Short mmCIF file of N, CA and C in Angstrom, two decimals:
data_model
loop_
_atom_site.label_atom_id
_atom_site.label_comp_id
_atom_site.label_asym_id
_atom_site.label_seq_id
_atom_site.Cartn_x
_atom_site.Cartn_y
_atom_site.Cartn_z
N UNK U 1 80.43 107.50 87.95
CA UNK U 1 81.47 108.33 88.47
C UNK U 1 82.97 107.59 87.92
N UNK U 2 83.87 108.86 87.98
CA UNK U 2 85.51 107.51 87.46
C UNK U 2 85.87 108.39 88.75
N UNK U 3 86.59 107.14 89.58
CA UNK U 3 87.59 107.85 90.04
C UNK U 3 88.41 106.83 90.15
N UNK U 4 89.79 108.71 89.34
CA UNK U 4 91.13 108.13 89.74
C UNK U 4 91.94 108.25 90.29
N UNK U 5 92.77 107.40 91.00
CA UNK U 5 93.20 106.95 92.19
C UNK U 5 95.19 107.70 91.23
N UNK U 6 95.92 107.80 92.27
CA UNK U 6 97.13 108.80 91.57
C UNK U 6 98.49 109.12 92.19
N UNK U 7 99.77 108.68 91.75
CA UNK U 7 100.56 108.59 93.34
C UNK U 7 100.71 110.09 93.89
N UNK U 8 100.92 111.13 93.15
CA UNK U 8 101.15 111.97 93.78
C UNK U 8 100.90 113.34 92.92
N UNK U 9 100.91 114.35 92.69
CA UNK U 9 100.74 115.77 92.01
C UNK U 9 101.91 116.00 91.72
N UNK U 10 102.59 116.45 90.87
CA UNK U 10 103.98 117.19 90.20
C UNK U 10 104.84 116.14 89.73
N UNK U 11 104.62 114.87 90.23
CA UNK U 11 105.59 113.95 89.48
C UNK U 11 105.21 113.59 87.54
N UNK U 12 105.88 113.29 87.04
CA UNK U 12 105.74 113.37 85.19
C UNK U 12 104.51 112.86 84.89
N UNK U 13 104.86 111.17 85.12
CA UNK U 13 103.46 110.67 84.62
C UNK U 13 101.83 110.47 85.12
N UNK U 14 101.94 111.20 86.62
CA UNK U 14 100.76 111.68 87.04
C UNK U 14 100.34 112.62 86.66
N UNK U 15 101.38 114.10 86.51
CA UNK U 15 100.31 114.94 85.58
C UNK U 15 100.28 114.90 84.38
N UNK U 16 100.55 113.91 83.34
CA UNK U 16 100.69 113.33 82.59
C UNK U 16 98.87 112.56 82.20
N UNK U 17 98.40 112.70 83.40
CA UNK U 17 97.96 111.23 83.74
C UNK U 17 96.13 111.97 83.43
N UNK U 18 96.27 112.54 85.10
CA UNK U 18 95.44 113.52 84.79
C UNK U 18 94.95 114.57 83.60
N UNK U 19 96.17 114.76 83.50
CA UNK U 19 95.82 116.25 82.04
C UNK U 19 95.09 115.33 80.45
N UNK U 20 95.14 114.56 80.66
CA UNK U 20 95.32 113.39 79.26
C UNK U 20 93.44 113.39 79.50
N UNK U 21 92.59 113.32 80.26
CA UNK U 21 91.53 113.00 80.78
C UNK U 21 90.34 114.87 80.67
N UNK U 22 91.56 115.91 80.60
CA UNK U 22 90.49 117.16 80.44
C UNK U 22 90.28 116.34 79.36
N UNK U 23 90.88 116.43 78.18
CA UNK U 23 90.18 116.94 76.35
C UNK U 23 89.13 115.87 76.48
N UNK U 24 88.78 114.73 77.10
CA UNK U 24 87.80 113.49 77.05
C UNK U 24 86.67 114.02 78.05
N UNK U 25 86.36 114.84 78.93
CA UNK U 25 85.71 114.83 79.85
C UNK U 25 83.96 114.67 78.54
N UNK U 26 84.46 115.38 77.82
CA UNK U 26 82.99 115.75 77.25
C UNK U 26 82.30 113.93 76.96
N UNK U 27 82.94 113.42 76.36
CA UNK U 27 82.54 111.86 76.68
C UNK U 27 82.38 111.64 77.26
N UNK U 28 82.74 111.61 79.11
CA UNK U 28 82.62 110.83 80.49
C UNK U 28 81.22 111.51 80.42
N UNK U 29 81.08 113.09 79.68
CA UNK U 29 79.34 113.39 80.50
C UNK U 29 78.63 112.96 79.21
N UNK U 30 78.62 112.53 78.38
CA UNK U 30 77.56 112.09 77.55
C UNK U 30 77.25 110.54 77.87
N UNK U 31 77.95 110.81 79.01
CA UNK U 31 78.04 109.00 79.73
C UNK U 31 76.78 109.18 81.05
N UNK U 32 77.07 110.50 81.18
CA UNK U 32 76.26 111.24 82.52
C UNK U 32 77.20 111.20 83.62
N UNK U 33 78.71 111.28 83.13
CA UNK U 33 79.86 111.06 84.63
C UNK U 33 80.87 111.98 84.69
N UNK U 34 81.16 112.04 85.72
CA UNK U 34 82.48 112.84 85.85
C UNK U 34 83.48 112.22 86.19
N UNK U 35 85.07 112.76 86.21
CA UNK U 35 86.10 111.74 86.47
C UNK U 35 86.51 112.67 87.85
N UNK U 36 86.97 112.14 88.76
CA UNK U 36 87.29 112.82 90.20
C UNK U 36 89.14 111.80 90.81
N UNK U 37 89.54 112.74 90.40
CA UNK U 37 91.47 112.76 90.54
C UNK U 37 91.50 112.38 92.51
N UNK U 38 92.02 111.02 92.61
CA UNK U 38 92.85 111.25 94.44
C UNK U 38 93.71 111.00 94.47
N UNK U 39 94.93 111.91 95.94
CA UNK U 39 96.16 111.30 95.63
C UNK U 39 95.86 112.01 97.20
N UNK U 40 96.95 111.75 97.60
CA UNK U 40 97.16 111.76 98.80
C UNK U 40 97.67 113.18 99.46
N UNK U 41 97.94 113.62 98.33
CA UNK U 41 98.75 115.28 98.62
C UNK U 41 97.73 116.22 99.34
N UNK U 42 97.25 117.34 99.85
CA UNK U 42 97.12 118.00 100.07
C UNK U 42 95.92 119.16 99.57
N UNK U 43 94.83 119.78 99.97
CA UNK U 43 94.65 120.10 99.52
C UNK U 43 95.03 121.74 98.47
N UNK U 44 95.83 122.43 99.19
CA UNK U 44 96.49 123.40 98.96
C UNK U 44 97.76 122.80 97.63
N UNK U 45 97.94 122.01 97.84
CA UNK U 45 99.28 121.46 96.60
C UNK U 45 97.97 120.60 95.15
N UNK U 46 97.31 120.39 95.39
CA UNK U 46 96.05 120.02 94.52
C UNK U 46 95.65 121.11 93.77
N UNK U 47 95.57 122.17 94.55
CA UNK U 47 95.02 123.73 93.92
C UNK U 47 95.70 124.14 92.75
N UNK U 48 96.72 124.21 93.24
CA UNK U 48 98.35 124.88 92.29
C UNK U 48 98.36 123.53 91.55
N UNK U 49 98.67 122.63 91.85
CA UNK U 49 98.37 121.58 90.32
C UNK U 49 97.87 121.44 89.56
N UNK U 50 96.23 122.32 89.67
CA UNK U 50 94.73 122.01 89.11
C UNK U 50 95.19 123.17 87.52
N UNK U 51 95.78 124.23 88.93
CA UNK U 51 95.96 125.48 88.32
C UNK U 51 96.83 125.90 87.11
N UNK U 52 98.14 125.26 87.66
CA UNK U 52 99.45 124.64 86.69
C UNK U 52 99.12 123.82 85.12
N UNK U 53 98.19 122.79 85.60
CA UNK U 53 98.17 121.52 84.14
C UNK U 53 96.69 122.16 84.01
N UNK U 54 96.02 122.87 84.34
CA UNK U 54 94.45 123.09 83.58
C UNK U 54 93.79 122.33 83.88
N UNK U 55 93.61 121.88 84.76
CA UNK U 55 92.91 120.07 84.53
C UNK U 55 91.12 121.44 85.90
N UNK U 56 90.38 120.91 84.82
CA UNK U 56 88.99 120.92 85.02
C UNK U 56 87.76 119.98 85.48
N UNK U 57 88.80 118.96 86.71
CA UNK U 57 87.47 118.23 87.07
C UNK U 57 88.06 118.43 88.52
N UNK U 58 87.55 118.36 89.32
CA UNK U 58 88.32 117.70 91.12
C UNK U 58 88.98 116.59 91.22
N UNK U 59 90.29 117.50 91.95
CA UNK U 59 90.81 116.49 92.39
C UNK U 59 90.79 116.39 93.98
N UNK U 60 90.87 115.43 94.57
CA UNK U 60 90.32 115.10 96.16
C UNK U 60 92.07 114.94 96.67
N UNK U 61 91.67 115.04 98.00
CA UNK U 61 92.68 114.99 99.20
C UNK U 61 92.61 113.96 99.60
N UNK U 62 93.39 112.72 99.46
CA UNK U 62 93.31 112.19 101.05
C UNK U 62 94.74 112.03 101.47
N UNK U 63 94.60 113.04 101.97
CA UNK U 63 95.77 113.39 102.90
C UNK U 63 95.95 113.10 104.63
N UNK U 64 94.44 112.80 105.43
CA UNK U 64 94.71 112.66 106.59
C UNK U 64 93.29 112.25 106.93
N UNK U 65 92.98 110.91 107.57
CA UNK U 65 94.94 110.19 107.62
C UNK U 65 95.34 109.93 106.01
N UNK U 66 96.24 109.90 106.53
CA UNK U 66 96.83 109.63 104.59
C UNK U 66 96.38 108.16 104.43
N UNK U 67 95.87 108.30 103.12
CA UNK U 67 95.24 107.10 102.08
C UNK U 67 94.38 106.17 102.94
N UNK U 68 93.71 107.06 103.24
CA UNK U 68 92.22 106.22 103.60
C UNK U 68 91.20 105.86 102.76
N UNK U 69 90.61 106.74 101.98
CA UNK U 69 90.08 106.97 101.01
C UNK U 69 90.71 104.90 99.71
N UNK U 70 92.57 104.98 99.95
CA UNK U 70 92.36 104.74 98.77
C UNK U 70 92.43 102.65 99.38
N UNK U 71 92.82 102.97 100.76
CA UNK U 71 93.01 102.11 101.51
C UNK U 71 91.76 101.11 101.14
N UNK U 72 91.14 102.04 101.39
CA UNK U 72 88.97 101.15 101.29
C UNK U 72 88.95 100.66 99.83
N UNK U 73 89.48 101.44 98.86
CA UNK U 73 89.88 100.28 97.29
C UNK U 73 90.60 100.01 97.60
N UNK U 74 91.53 99.22 98.43
CA UNK U 74 92.40 98.33 98.20
C UNK U 74 94.00 99.20 97.14
N UNK U 75 93.64 100.27 97.17
CA UNK U 75 94.94 101.29 96.76
C UNK U 75 95.54 101.77 97.46
N UNK U 76 96.48 101.40 98.41
CA UNK U 76 97.01 102.48 99.00
C UNK U 76 98.54 101.43 99.54
N UNK U 77 99.03 102.09 98.75
CA UNK U 77 101.43 101.02 98.68
C UNK U 77 101.30 102.50 100.09
N UNK U 78 100.94 101.23 101.34
CA UNK U 78 101.50 102.00 103.01
C UNK U 78 103.72 101.66 102.56
N UNK U 79 104.44 100.77 101.51
CA UNK U 79 105.52 101.59 101.66
C UNK U 79 105.90 102.12 100.95
N UNK U 80 105.40 103.27 100.36
CA UNK U 80 105.68 104.44 99.55
C UNK U 80 105.58 104.91 100.24
N UNK U 81 104.08 105.35 100.76
CA UNK U 81 102.84 105.97 101.37
C UNK U 81 102.13 106.84 100.56
N UNK U 82 101.33 106.15 99.12
CA UNK U 82 101.24 107.29 98.03
C UNK U 82 100.41 105.87 98.23
N UNK U 83 99.61 106.55 96.60
CA UNK U 83 97.52 106.00 96.09
C UNK U 83 98.64 104.91 95.28
N UNK U 84 97.82 103.87 95.36
CA UNK U 84 97.90 103.29 94.15
C UNK U 84 97.86 104.00 92.60
N UNK U 85 98.11 103.60 91.11
CA UNK U 85 97.45 103.89 90.10
C UNK U 85 96.77 102.91 89.46
N UNK U 86 94.94 103.54 90.51
CA UNK U 86 93.80 102.69 89.92
C UNK U 86 93.08 103.38 89.21
N UNK U 87 91.57 103.18 88.30
CA UNK U 87 90.94 103.33 88.07
C UNK U 87 89.25 102.57 88.14
N UNK U 88 88.55 102.81 88.82
CA UNK U 88 87.43 102.62 89.54
C UNK U 88 86.17 103.39 88.54
N UNK U 89 85.37 102.61 88.05
CA UNK U 89 83.77 103.00 87.42
C UNK U 89 82.78 102.48 88.33
N UNK U 90 81.88 103.63 89.19
CA UNK U 90 80.81 103.47 89.89
C UNK U 90 79.51 104.18 89.40
N UNK U 91 78.89 102.95 89.47
CA UNK U 91 78.05 102.95 88.86
C UNK U 91 76.90 104.32 89.39
N UNK U 92 74.86 104.66 89.25
CA UNK U 92 74.36 105.59 90.43
C UNK U 92 73.81 104.87 91.60
N UNK U 93 74.24 103.18 91.32
CA UNK U 93 73.97 102.49 92.65
C UNK U 93 75.16 102.84 93.65
N UNK U 94 76.26 103.13 93.33
CA UNK U 94 77.28 103.15 94.01
C UNK U 94 78.07 101.71 94.34
N UNK U 95 77.58 101.02 92.74
CA UNK U 95 78.45 99.50 92.77
C UNK U 95 79.89 100.13 91.34
N UNK U 96 80.93 99.31 92.33
CA UNK U 96 82.06 99.47 91.20
C UNK U 96 81.46 98.33 90.22
N UNK U 97 81.23 98.73 88.57
CA UNK U 97 80.86 98.32 87.36
C UNK U 97 82.27 98.20 87.09
N UNK U 98 83.57 99.06 87.05
CA UNK U 98 84.27 98.41 86.35
C UNK U 98 85.43 98.95 87.83
N UNK U 99 86.46 98.30 87.27
CA UNK U 99 87.90 98.93 87.65
C UNK U 99 89.49 98.58 87.09
N UNK U 100 90.75 99.03 86.61
CA UNK U 100 91.81 98.90 86.25
C UNK U 100 92.43 99.41 87.65
N UNK U 101 93.91 98.58 87.82
CA UNK U 101 94.94 98.92 88.48
C UNK U 101 96.38 99.20 87.44
N UNK U 102 96.70 99.75 87.09
CA UNK U 102 98.08 100.04 86.37
C UNK U 102 99.10 99.88 86.73
N UNK U 103 100.09 99.05 86.30
CA UNK U 103 101.13 99.37 87.12
C UNK U 103 102.08 100.81 87.61
N UNK U 104 102.43 100.80 88.78
CA UNK U 104 102.72 102.17 88.91
C UNK U 104 103.05 102.65 88.63
N UNK U 105 104.51 102.88 87.47
CA UNK U 105 105.30 103.52 87.16
C UNK U 105 104.24 103.58 85.36
N UNK U 106 103.09 102.45 85.16
CA UNK U 106 102.71 102.98 83.97
C UNK U 106 101.46 104.17 84.19
N UNK U 107 100.99 105.07 83.29
CA UNK U 107 100.28 105.57 83.05
C UNK U 107 99.39 105.69 81.74
N UNK U 108 98.02 105.13 82.64
CA UNK U 108 97.29 104.37 81.89
C UNK U 108 96.50 105.10 80.78
N UNK U 109 96.60 106.63 81.26
CA UNK U 109 95.44 107.14 80.39
C UNK U 109 94.64 106.68 79.82
N UNK U 110 93.60 107.64 78.79
CA UNK U 110 92.68 107.24 78.58
C UNK U 110 92.01 106.05 78.32
N UNK U 111 92.61 105.60 77.64
CA UNK U 111 92.91 104.41 76.94
C UNK U 111 92.44 103.20 77.61
N UNK U 112 92.56 102.80 79.02
CA UNK U 112 92.80 102.10 79.77
C UNK U 112 91.56 101.88 79.82
N UNK U 113 90.62 102.74 79.48
CA UNK U 113 88.66 102.80 79.56
C UNK U 113 88.34 102.23 77.90
N UNK U 114 88.87 102.33 77.13
CA UNK U 114 88.47 101.86 76.13
C UNK U 114 88.59 100.11 75.78
N UNK U 115 89.21 99.61 76.98
CA UNK U 115 88.86 97.95 76.81
C UNK U 115 88.30 96.91 77.08
N UNK U 116 87.04 96.68 76.07
CA UNK U 116 85.82 96.57 76.21
C UNK U 116 85.61 95.12 77.72
N UNK U 117 84.83 95.41 78.58
CA UNK U 117 84.53 94.73 79.73
C UNK U 117 83.38 94.15 80.17
N UNK U 118 83.49 92.88 80.63
CA UNK U 118 82.09 92.67 80.98
C UNK U 118 81.96 92.75 82.19
N UNK U 119 80.74 93.60 82.77
CA UNK U 119 80.27 93.71 83.96
C UNK U 119 79.90 92.89 84.30
N UNK U 120 80.29 93.73 85.97
CA UNK U 120 80.11 91.89 86.69
C UNK U 120 78.92 91.11 87.17
N UNK U 121 78.97 89.67 87.62
CA UNK U 121 77.28 89.84 86.87
C UNK U 121 77.28 89.58 88.80
#
């Protein structure tokens, strides 16, 4: 599973980031995985955002308590009230296999996944 935390729906770089994952979903599926987007926006906001941007994977609401899931992954910006822009690859055993924290103003897009990484020891 790929978890893509992002600050908020409707911001320009977030919208671009989430829509970039649509065309590469077949590649994710070839590895037996799916991408999940998570932000602090509510379910209704996600529904409108996904429909408007033709997003074809789940967007999860880390809405109440705000940022609780992101905080567990070390990716909640308390001072801003949003998630960090962070990517996690979780293996079949529920172990974080790979992670990437992007500067919040930088869209990591799918290229973040193309950088070879050593598996954790």
